[in-house]
Coordinates of C-alpha atoms in Angstrom, one line a residue:
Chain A
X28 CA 25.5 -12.4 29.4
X29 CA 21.7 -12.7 28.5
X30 CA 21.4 -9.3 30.0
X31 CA 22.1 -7.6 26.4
X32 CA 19.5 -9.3 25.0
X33 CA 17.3 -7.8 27.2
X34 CA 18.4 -4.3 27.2
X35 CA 18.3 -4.1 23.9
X36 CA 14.6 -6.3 23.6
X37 CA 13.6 -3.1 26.0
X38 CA 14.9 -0.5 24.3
X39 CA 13.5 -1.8 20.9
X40 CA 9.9 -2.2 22.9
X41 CA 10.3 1.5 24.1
X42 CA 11.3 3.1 20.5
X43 CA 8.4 1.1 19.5
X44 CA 6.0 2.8 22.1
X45 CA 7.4 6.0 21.5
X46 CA 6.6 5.9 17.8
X47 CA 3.1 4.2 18.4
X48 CA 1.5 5.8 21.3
X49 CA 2.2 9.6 19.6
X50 CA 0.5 8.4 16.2
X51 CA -2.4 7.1 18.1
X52 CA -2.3 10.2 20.0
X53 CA -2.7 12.2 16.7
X54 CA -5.1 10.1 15.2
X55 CA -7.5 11.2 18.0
X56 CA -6.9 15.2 17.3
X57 CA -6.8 14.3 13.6
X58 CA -10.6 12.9 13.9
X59 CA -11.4 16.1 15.8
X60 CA -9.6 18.6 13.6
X61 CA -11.4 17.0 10.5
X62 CA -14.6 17.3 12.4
X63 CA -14.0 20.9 13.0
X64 CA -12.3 22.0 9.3
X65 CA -15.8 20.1 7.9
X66 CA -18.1 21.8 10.1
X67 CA -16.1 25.7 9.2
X68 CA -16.0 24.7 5.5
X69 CA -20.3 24.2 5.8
X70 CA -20.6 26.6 8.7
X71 CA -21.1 24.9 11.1
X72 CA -19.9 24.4 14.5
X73 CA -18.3 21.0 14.7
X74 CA -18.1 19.5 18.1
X75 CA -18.0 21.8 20.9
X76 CA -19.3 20.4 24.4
X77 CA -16.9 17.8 25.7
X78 CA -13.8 19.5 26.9
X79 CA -12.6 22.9 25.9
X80 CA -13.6 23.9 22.4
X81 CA -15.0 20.1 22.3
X82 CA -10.8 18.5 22.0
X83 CA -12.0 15.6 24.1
X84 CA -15.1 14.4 21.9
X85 CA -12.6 11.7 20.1
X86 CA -11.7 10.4 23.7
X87 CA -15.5 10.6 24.6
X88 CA -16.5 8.5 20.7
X89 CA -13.6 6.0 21.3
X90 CA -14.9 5.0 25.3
X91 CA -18.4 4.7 24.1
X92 CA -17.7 2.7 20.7
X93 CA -15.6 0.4 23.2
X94 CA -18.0 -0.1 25.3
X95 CA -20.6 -1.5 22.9
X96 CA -21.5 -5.1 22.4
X97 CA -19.5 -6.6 19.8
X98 CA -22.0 -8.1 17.4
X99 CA -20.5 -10.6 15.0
X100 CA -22.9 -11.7 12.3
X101 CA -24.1 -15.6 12.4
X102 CA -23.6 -15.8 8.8
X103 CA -20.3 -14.5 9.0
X104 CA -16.9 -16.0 8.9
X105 CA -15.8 -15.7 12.6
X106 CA -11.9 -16.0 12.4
X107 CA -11.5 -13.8 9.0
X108 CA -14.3 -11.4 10.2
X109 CA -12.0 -10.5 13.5
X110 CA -8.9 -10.9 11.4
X111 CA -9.7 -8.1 9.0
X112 CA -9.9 -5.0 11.3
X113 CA -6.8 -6.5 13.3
X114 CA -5.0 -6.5 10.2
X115 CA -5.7 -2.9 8.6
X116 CA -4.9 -1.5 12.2
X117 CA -0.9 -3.6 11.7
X118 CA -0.4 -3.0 8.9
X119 CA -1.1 1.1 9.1
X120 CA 1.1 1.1 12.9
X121 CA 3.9 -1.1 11.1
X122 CA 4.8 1.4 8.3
X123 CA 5.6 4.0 11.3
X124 CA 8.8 1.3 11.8
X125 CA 11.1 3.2 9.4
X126 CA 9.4 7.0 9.4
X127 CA 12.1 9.2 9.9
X128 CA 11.4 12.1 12.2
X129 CA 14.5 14.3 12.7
X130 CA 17.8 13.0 11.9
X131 CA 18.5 9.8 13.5
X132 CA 15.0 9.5 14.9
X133 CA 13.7 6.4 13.4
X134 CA 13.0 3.0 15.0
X135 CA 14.6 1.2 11.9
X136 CA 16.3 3.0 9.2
X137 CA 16.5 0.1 6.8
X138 CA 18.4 0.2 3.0
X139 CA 14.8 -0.3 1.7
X140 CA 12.8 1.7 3.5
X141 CA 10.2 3.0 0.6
X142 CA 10.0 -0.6 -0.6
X143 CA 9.3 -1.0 2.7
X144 CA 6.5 1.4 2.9
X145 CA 5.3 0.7 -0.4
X146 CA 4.7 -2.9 0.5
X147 CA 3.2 -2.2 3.8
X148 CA 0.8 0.3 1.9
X149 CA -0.1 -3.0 -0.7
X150 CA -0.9 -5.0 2.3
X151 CA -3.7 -2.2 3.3
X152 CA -6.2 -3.5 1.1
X153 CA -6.3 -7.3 2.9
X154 CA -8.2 -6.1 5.9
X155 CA -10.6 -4.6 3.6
X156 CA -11.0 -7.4 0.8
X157 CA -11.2 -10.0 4.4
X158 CA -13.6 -7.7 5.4
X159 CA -16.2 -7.5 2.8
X160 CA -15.7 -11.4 2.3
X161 CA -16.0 -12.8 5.7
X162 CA -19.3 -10.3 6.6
X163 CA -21.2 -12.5 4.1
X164 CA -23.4 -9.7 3.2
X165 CA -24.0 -8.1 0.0
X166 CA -22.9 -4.5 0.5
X167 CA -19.4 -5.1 2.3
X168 CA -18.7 -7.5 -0.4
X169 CA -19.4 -5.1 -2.8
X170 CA -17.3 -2.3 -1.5
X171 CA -14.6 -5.0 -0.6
X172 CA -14.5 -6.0 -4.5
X173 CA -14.4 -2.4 -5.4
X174 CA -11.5 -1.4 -3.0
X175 CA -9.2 -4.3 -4.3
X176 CA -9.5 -3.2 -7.7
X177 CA -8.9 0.4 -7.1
X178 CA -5.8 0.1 -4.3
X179 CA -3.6 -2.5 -7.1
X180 CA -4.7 0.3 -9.9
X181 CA -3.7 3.4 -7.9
X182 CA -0.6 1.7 -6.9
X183 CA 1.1 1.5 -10.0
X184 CA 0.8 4.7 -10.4
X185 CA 2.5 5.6 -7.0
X186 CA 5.5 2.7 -7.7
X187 CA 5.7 5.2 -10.8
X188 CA 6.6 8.0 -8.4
X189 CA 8.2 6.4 -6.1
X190 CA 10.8 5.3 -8.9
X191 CA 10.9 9.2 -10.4
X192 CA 12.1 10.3 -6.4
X193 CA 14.4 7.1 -6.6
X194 CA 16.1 8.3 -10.1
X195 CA 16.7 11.9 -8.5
X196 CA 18.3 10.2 -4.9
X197 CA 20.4 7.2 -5.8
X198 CA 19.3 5.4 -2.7
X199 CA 16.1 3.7 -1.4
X200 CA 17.0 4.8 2.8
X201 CA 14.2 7.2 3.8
X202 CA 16.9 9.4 5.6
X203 CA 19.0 9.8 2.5
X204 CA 16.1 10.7 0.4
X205 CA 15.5 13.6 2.8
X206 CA 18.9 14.5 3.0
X207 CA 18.8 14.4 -0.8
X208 CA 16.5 17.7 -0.8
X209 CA 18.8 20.2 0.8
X210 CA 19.4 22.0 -2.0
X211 CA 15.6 21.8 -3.6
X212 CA 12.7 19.8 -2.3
X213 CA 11.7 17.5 -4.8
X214 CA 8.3 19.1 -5.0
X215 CA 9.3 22.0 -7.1
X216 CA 11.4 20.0 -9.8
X217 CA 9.1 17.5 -9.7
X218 CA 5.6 18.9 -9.4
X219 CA 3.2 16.6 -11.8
X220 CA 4.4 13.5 -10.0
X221 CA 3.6 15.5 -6.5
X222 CA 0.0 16.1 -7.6
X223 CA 0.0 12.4 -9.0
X224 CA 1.3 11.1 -5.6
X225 CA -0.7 13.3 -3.7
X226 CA -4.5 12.1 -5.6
X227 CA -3.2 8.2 -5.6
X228 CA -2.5 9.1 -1.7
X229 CA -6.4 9.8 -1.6
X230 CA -7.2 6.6 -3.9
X231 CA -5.1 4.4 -1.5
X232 CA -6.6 5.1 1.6
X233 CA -9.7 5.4 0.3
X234 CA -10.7 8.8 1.1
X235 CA -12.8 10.9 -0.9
X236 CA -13.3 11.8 -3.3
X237 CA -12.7 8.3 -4.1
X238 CA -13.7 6.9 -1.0
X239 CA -16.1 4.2 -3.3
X240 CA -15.5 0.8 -0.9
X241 CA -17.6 2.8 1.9
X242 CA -19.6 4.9 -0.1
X243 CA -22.5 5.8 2.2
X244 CA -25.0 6.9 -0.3
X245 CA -24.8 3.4 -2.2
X246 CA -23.4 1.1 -0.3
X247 CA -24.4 1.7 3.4
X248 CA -21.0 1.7 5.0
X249 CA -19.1 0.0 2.4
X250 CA -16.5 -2.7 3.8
X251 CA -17.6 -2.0 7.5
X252 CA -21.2 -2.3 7.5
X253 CA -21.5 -5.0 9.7
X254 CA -18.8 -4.4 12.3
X255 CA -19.1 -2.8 15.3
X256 CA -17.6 -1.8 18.8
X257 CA -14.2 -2.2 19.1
X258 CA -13.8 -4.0 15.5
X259 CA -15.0 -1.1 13.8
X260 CA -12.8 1.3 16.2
X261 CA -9.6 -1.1 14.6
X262 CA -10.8 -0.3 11.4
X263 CA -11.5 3.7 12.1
X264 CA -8.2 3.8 13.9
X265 CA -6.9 2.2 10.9
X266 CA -7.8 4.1 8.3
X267 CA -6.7 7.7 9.9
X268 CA -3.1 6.2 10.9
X269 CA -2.6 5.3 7.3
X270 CA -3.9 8.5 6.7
X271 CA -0.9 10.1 8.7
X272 CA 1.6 8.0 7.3
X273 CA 0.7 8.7 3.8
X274 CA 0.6 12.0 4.2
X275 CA 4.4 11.3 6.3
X276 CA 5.3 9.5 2.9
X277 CA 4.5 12.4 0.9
X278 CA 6.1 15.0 2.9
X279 CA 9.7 12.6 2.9
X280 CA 9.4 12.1 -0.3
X281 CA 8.5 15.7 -2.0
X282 CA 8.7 18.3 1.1
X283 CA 12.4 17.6 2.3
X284 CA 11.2 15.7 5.9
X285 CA 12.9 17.6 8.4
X286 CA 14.6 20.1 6.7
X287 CA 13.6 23.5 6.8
X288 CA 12.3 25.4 3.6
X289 CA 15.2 27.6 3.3
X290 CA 19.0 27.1 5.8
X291 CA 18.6 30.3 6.9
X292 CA 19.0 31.6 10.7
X293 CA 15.8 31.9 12.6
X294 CA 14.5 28.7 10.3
X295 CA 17.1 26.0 10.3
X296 CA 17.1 26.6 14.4
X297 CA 13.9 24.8 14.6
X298 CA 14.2 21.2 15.4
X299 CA 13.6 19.0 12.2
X300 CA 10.5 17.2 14.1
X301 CA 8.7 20.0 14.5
X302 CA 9.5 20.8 10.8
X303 CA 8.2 16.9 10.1
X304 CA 5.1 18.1 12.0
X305 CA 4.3 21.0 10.6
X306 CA 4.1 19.5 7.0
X307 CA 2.6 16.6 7.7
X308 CA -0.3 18.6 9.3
X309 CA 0.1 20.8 5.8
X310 CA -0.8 17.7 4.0
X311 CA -3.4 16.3 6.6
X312 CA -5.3 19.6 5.6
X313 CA -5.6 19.4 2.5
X314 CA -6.8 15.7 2.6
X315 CA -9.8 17.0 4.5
X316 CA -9.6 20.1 2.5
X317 CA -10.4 17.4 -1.0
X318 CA -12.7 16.0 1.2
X319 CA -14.9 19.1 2.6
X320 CA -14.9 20.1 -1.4
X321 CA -15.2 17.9 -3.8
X322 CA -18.2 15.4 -5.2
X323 CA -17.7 11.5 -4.7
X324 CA -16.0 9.9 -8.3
X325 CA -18.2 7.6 -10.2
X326 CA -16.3 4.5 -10.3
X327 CA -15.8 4.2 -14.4
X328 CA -14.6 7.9 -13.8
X329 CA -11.9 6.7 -10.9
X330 CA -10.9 3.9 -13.1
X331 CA -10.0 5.9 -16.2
X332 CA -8.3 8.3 -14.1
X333 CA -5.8 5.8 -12.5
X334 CA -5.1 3.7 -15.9
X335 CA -5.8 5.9 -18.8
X336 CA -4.3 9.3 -17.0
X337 CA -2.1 8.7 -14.2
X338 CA -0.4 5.4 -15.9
X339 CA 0.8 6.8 -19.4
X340 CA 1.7 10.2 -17.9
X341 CA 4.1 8.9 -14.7
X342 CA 5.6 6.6 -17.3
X343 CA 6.4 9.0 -19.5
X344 CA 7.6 11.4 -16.9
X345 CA 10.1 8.4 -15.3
X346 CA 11.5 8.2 -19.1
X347 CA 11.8 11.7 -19.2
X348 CA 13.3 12.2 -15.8
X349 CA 16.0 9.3 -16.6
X350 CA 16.9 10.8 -19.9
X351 CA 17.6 14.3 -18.3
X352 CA 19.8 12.9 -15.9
X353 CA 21.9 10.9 -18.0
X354 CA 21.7 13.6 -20.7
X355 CA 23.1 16.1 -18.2
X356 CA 24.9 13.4 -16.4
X357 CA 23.4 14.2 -13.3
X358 CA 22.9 10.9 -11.7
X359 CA 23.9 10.4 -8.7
X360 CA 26.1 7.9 -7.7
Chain B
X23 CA 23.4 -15.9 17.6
X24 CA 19.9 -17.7 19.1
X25 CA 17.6 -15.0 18.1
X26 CA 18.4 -15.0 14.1
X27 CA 18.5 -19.1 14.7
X28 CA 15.0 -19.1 16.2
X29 CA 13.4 -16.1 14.1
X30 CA 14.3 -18.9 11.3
X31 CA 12.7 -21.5 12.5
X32 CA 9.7 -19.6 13.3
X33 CA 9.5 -18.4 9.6
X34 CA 10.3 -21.5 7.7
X35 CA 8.1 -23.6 9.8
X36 CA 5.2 -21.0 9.0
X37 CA 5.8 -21.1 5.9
X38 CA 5.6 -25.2 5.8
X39 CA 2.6 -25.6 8.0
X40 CA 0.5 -23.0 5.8
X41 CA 1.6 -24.4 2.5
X42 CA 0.4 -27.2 3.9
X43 CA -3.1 -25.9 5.3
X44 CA -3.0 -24.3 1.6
X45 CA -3.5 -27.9 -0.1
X46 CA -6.0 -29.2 3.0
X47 CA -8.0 -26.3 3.6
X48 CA -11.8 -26.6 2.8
X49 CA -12.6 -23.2 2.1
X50 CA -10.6 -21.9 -1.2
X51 CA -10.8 -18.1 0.4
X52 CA -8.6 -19.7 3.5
X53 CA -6.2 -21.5 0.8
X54 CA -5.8 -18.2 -0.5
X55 CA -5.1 -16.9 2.9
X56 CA -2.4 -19.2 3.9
X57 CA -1.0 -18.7 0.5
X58 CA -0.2 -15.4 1.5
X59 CA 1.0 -16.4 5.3
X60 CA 3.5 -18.5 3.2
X61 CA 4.3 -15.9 1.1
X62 CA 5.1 -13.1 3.9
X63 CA 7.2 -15.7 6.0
X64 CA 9.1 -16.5 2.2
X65 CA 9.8 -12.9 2.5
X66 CA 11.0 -12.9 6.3
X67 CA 13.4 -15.5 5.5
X68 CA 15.1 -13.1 2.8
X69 CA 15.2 -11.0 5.4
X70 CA 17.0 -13.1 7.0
X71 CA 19.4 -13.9 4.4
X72 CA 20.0 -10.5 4.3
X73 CA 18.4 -9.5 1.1
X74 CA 15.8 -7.3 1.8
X75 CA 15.6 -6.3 -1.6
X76 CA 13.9 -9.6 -2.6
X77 CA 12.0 -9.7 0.6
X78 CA 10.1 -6.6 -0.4
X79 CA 9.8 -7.3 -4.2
X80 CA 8.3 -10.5 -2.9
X81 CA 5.8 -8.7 -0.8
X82 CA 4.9 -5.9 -3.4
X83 CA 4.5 -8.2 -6.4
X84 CA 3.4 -11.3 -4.9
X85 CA 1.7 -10.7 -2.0
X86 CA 0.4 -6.6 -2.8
X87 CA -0.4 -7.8 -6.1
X88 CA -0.6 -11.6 -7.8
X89 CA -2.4 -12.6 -4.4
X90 CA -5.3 -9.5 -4.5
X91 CA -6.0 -10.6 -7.9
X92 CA -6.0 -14.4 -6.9
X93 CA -8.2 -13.5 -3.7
X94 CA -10.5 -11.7 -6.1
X95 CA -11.0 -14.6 -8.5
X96 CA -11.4 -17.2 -5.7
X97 CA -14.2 -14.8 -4.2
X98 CA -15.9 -14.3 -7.2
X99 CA -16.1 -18.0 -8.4
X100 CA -18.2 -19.5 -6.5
X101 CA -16.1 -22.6 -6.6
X102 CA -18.0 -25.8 -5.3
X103 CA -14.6 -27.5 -3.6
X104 CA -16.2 -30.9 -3.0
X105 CA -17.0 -31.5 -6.2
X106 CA -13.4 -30.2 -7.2
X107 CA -12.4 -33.0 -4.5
X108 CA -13.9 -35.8 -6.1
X109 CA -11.2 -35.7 -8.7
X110 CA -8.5 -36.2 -6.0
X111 CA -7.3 -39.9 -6.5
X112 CA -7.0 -39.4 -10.1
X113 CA -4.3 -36.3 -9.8
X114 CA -2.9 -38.1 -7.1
X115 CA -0.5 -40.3 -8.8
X116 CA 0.7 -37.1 -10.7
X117 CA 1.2 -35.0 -8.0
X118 CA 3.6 -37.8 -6.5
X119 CA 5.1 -38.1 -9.4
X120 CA 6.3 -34.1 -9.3
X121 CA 7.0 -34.3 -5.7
X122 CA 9.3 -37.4 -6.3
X123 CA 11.0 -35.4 -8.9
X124 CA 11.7 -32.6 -6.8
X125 CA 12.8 -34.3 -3.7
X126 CA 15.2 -35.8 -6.1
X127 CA 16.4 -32.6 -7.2
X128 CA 16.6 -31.5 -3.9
X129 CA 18.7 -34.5 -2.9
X130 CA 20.9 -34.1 -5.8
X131 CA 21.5 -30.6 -4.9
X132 CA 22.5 -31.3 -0.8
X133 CA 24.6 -34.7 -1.8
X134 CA 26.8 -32.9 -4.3
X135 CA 30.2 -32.0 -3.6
X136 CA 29.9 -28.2 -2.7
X137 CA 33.1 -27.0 -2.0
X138 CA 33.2 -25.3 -5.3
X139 CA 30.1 -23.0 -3.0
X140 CA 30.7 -19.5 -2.0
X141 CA 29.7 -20.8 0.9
X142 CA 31.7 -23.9 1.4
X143 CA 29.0 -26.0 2.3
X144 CA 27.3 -24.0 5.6
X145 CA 24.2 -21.9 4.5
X146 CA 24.0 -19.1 6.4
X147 CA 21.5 -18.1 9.2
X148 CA 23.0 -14.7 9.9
X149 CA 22.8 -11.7 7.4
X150 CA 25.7 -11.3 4.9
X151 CA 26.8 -7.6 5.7
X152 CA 28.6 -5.8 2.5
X153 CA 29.0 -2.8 1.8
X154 CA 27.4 -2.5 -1.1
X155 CA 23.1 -2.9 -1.1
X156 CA 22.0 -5.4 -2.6
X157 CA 19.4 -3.2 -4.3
X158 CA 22.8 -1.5 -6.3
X159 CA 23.9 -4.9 -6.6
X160 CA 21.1 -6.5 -8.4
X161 CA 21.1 -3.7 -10.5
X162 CA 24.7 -4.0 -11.6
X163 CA 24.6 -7.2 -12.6
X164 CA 20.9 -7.3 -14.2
X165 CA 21.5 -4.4 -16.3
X166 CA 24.6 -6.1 -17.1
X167 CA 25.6 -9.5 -17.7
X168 CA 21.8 -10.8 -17.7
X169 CA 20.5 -7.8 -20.0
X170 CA 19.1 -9.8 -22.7
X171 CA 17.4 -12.1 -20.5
X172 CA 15.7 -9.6 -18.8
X173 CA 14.3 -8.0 -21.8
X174 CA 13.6 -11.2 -22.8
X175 CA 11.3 -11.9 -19.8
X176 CA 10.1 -8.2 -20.5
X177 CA 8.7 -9.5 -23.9
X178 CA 7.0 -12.7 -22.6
X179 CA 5.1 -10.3 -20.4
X180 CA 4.1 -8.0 -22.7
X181 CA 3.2 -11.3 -25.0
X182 CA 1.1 -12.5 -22.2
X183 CA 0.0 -9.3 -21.6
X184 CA -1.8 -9.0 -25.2
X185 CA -3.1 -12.4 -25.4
X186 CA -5.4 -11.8 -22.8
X187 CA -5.9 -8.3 -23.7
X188 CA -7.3 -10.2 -27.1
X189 CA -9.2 -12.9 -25.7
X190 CA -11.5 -10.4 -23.2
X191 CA -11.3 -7.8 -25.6
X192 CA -15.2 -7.7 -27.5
X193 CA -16.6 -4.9 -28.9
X194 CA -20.1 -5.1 -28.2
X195 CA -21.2 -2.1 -30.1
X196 CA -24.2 0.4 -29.1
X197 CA -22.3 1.0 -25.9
X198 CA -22.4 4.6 -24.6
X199 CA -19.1 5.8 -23.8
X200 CA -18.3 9.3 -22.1
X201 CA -15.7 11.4 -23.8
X202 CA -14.2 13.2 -21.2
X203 CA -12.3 16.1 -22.9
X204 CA -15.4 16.9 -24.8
X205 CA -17.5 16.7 -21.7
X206 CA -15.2 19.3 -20.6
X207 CA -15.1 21.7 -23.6
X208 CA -18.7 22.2 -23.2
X209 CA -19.6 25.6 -22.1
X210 CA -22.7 27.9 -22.0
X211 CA -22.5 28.5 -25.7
X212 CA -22.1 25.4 -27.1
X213 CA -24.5 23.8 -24.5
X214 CA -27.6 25.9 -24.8
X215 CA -29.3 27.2 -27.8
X216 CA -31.1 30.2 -27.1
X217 CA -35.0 30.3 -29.0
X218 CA -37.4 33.4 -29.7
X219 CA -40.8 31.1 -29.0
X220 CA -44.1 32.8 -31.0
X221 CA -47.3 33.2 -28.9
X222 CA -49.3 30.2 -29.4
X223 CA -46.7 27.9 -31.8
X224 CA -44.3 26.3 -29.8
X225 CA -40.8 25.2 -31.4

C-alpha cells in the first residue's frame, strides 16, 4: 500500500531530473554560444581549442573553477556568505517547475503559474542582497544595494505586463496562456509591452546593459567579488539559468510557446518543443545581442527609465487594453 | 493523507521557530532573514489550504517586496542592537500585555460554538478542490460585495503614499538635472557653431 507513495515520489524525482539536468545542460552551451556571438560581433575568435570548434571549454571552466580552493573571507558572515549563491542557484532551477514545454510537458501545471514565476523571479534578488551583505566588503555591498533597488523597480513594470497578457487570456495556467495565442501571438497585438518585458527581462537578471550590481569597471565584480570556486560557479550557474527562463517567460507569454507561427502543413508537424526551443534560443540571442552592443546605463539613467518611462506607459497601456476589451466585449470568460 | 499532514507540520513549525529566532536573534540582518523563512512557510501553508492565490501574493508582496525594502533599511542602519536591548524590561510588560490579549482572542475563537462554520468545526489539512480558481473567485467577490472597501484601502495607500512623498521631498536648488528629450534633440546643427577665426585675433 506504501508502494504508491513511492512510485509516484520516483516519478516526481525523475520529471524533476528531466527538467533540471537539460537546463543545466544548456546553460553550459549558452556560456559558450555567448562567448562565441561576443568574440564574431568584435572579431574575434572566441574559444576554439578544447573540443571541436572549442564546445567543451564550458566543461573545461566549470572542472577547473571546482577544483579551486574555496576561500571564504574572515570578515565575512560564514552561514549567509554560503547561503547566498545556494539560494540564486534554487531559486533560478525552481521556476523551471511549471515551464511548459510541449503540451502536457510540465512538471507542475499549477492555476497560478505566472504568479508563480513572478514570485520566484522576486526572490532572485536575496542571493544577491545576502551576498553583498555577508562579504563584508565595500564593493559587494555596494552592488548588492544597487541590485535590490533596481530588481523591486523593474518589477513593477513586468507585474504591469504580466497583468496586460492576463487581461487578453482569462486565466493565470501557463498552458492556457499559450493555448490562448493560436490565433495571434500576443507579440504582434501587444508589441510595446513586448519591448517593455523584454528590457525589464535584461534589468532583472541583471545583464547589460544594466548589469550595475557587477559592474566591472566600478565596482570590481559587483556582488561576487569575494566568492570563489564552487560558490561563484552557484552564482554563474545561477544567473544564466535565470537567464533561460526569462527568456522561456517571454516566449510563453508573447511568442505562443509551442505553437508554430502559422498551422500550416510542413510547420505545425514540428513537435512543439522544438518550436519552445527554437524561440527561446531566438530570445537568448538577442540578450547577448543587447549585450555585445550596447554601452553600460548610468544608474540615475536606469532608474528614470524603470519609474518615469516604463511605469506610466504599462499603466496606461493595462487601462487601455481593459477598456478595448470591454468596449468590444472581448473578454474572455 | 500523511504526506499533506506532515508537509504541515513541517511548515507551521518553521514558521514558529523562526518567528521566534526573529525576536532572539542578535544580528538584525538574521531577524530580517527569518522574517522572510516565516514568511515563505506562511505562504506554503496557503498552499496547503489550497489557495495558492494568497500563497503567491504573499510571496510577491511580502516577501519580493515589503521584505527587500526592510532588508535594505536594516543594512543600511547601522543599528547598535545592544543598546536597543537595554530597553528590554521596560517594553516587556507591554509586549505581555498584547500577547495576553491575543491568546485571548485566540481562545475565544477555538471555545466558541462553531457549528454555524463552513467547516463544522475540523479545519482542514487537505486542499479544498472546486472548480472554480480561487484567483476568479477572489475576484468575484472583491470586485463585488467588498468594492468600496477595496478602494477604500486603495485611498489609504495612495494617502500614505503622498505623505512620505512630502516629508522626503526637498528641493535643494542648484541641482543639475539632465533633460533627456532635449539631450536627444541635439544634433550637429544645434550642437556646434561653426567660426571664420582671423589670423592673429582669436574669437
Amino acid at each position: 500500500m506504501n508502494y504508491d507513495i513511492f512510485i509516484t515520489g520516483l516519478i516526481i524525482i525523475a520529471q524533476i531530473l528531466a527538467v533540471i539536468v537539460p537546463v543545466l545542460i544548456s546553460v553550459a552551451f549558452l556560456v559558450y554560444a555567448e562567448r562565441k556571438v561576443l568574440a564574431l560581433i568584435q572579431l574575434r575568435r572566441g574559444p576554439n581549442i578544447v573540443g571541436p570548434f572549442g564546445i567543451l571549454q564550458s566543461f573545461a571552466d566549470a572542472l577547473k573553477l571546482i577544483t579551486k580552493e574555496n576561500i571564504i573571507p574572515s570578515g565575512s558572515n560564514k552561514i549567509v556568505f554560503i547561503l547566498a549563491p545556494i539560494i540564486t542557484m534554487v531559486l533560478s532551477l525552481a521556476g523551471w517547475a511549471v515551464i511548459p514545454f510541449a503540451p502536457g510537458w510540465v512538471v507542475s501545471d499549477i492555476n497560478v503559474g505566472i504568479m508563480y514565476l513572478f514570485a520566484v523571479s522576486s526572490l532572485g534578488v536575496y542571493g544577491i542582497i545576502m551576498a553583498g551583505w555577508a562579504s563584508n566588503s565595500q564593493y559587494p555591498f555596494l552592488g548588492a544595494l544597487r541590485s535590490a533597488a533596481q530588481m523591486v523597480s523593474y518589477e513593477v513594470s513586468i507585474g504591469f505586463v504580466i497583468i496586460t497578457v492576463l487581461l487578453c487570456v482569462g486565466s493565470l495556467n501557463l498552458s492556457k496562456i499559450v493555448l490562448a495565442q493560436q490565433t495571434v501571438w500576443f507579440a504582434i497585438p501587444l508589441l510595446p509591452m513586448f519591448i517593455i518585458f523584454f528590457i525589464s527581462a535584461l534589468a532583472e537578471t541583471n545583464r547589460l546593459p544594466f548589469d550595475l550590481p557587477e559592474d566591472e569597471s566600478t565596482l570590481v565584480a559587483g556582488f561576487f567579488t569575494e566568492y570563489s570556486s564552487a560558490s561563484f560557479v552557484l552564482f554563474f550557474l545561477g544567473e544564466y539559468a535565470s537567464m533561460i527562463l526569462m527568456s522561456s517567460m517571454t516566449v510563453i507569454l508573447f511568442l505562443g510557446g509551442w505553437l508554430p507561427p502559422f498551422d500550416v502543413y510542413p510547420l505545425n508537424v514540428v513537435p512543439g518543443v522544438i518550436w519552445f526551443t527554437v524561440k527561446v534560443i531566438f530570445i537568448l540571442f538577442l540578450f547577448i545581442w543587447v549585450r555585445g552592443t550596447f554601452p553600460r546605463y548610468r544608474y540615475d539613467q536606469l532608474m528614470r527609465l524603470g519609474w518615469k518611462v516604463f511605469l506610466p506607459f504599462s499603466l496606461f497601456w493595462v487601462v487601455a487594453t481593459s477598456g478595448f476589451l470591454v468596449y468590444f466585449d472581448m473578454l474572455p470568460n | 493523507m500523511v504526506i499533506y499532514s506532515l508537509t504541515f507540520y513541517l511548515f507551521s513549525s518553521v514558521a514558529v521557530l523562526s518567528a521566534l529566532m526573529v525576536i532572539s536573534a542578535k544580528n538584525p540582518v538574521h531577524s530580517v532573514l527569518f522574517l522572510i523563512l516565516s514568511f515563505v512557510n506562511a505562504s506554503g501553508l496557503f498552499v496547503l489550504l489550497g489557495a495558492e492565490f494568497l500563497a503567491m501574493i504573499l510571496v510577491v508582496v511580502y516577501v519580493g517586496a515589503v521584505a527587500v525594502l526592510f532588508l535594505f533599511v536594516v543594512m543600511m542602519l547601522d543599528i547598535n542592537f545592544v543598546k536597543l536591548r537595554e530597553g528590554f524590561l521596560q517594553y516587556l510588560p507591554f509586549g505581555a500585555l498584547l500577547g495576553i490579549v491575543l491568546v485571548i482572542e485566540l481562545g475565544i475563537l477555538f471555545l466558541t460554538d462553531r457549528s454555524s462554520n463552513i467547516y463544522n468545526n475540523q479545519i482542514p489539512l487537505q486542499p479544498i478542490v472546486s472548480e472554480v480558481e480561487n484567483t476568479k473567485m477572489i475576484g468575484q467577490i472583491l470586485y463585488t460585495e467588498y468594492f468600496y472597501l477595496f478602494q477604500i484601502c486603495g485611498i489609504i495607500l495612495l494617502v500614505a503614499m503622498i505623505g512620505s512623498i512630502t516629508l522626503t521631498l526637498r528641493d535643494k536648488g542648484g541641482v543639475k538635472r539632465q533633460n533627456i528629450d532635449s539631450q536627444n534633440t541635439v544634433d550637429a546643427s544645434t550642437a556646434i557653431e561653426k567660426k571664420k577665426v582671423k589670423i592673429g585675433e582669436g574669437i
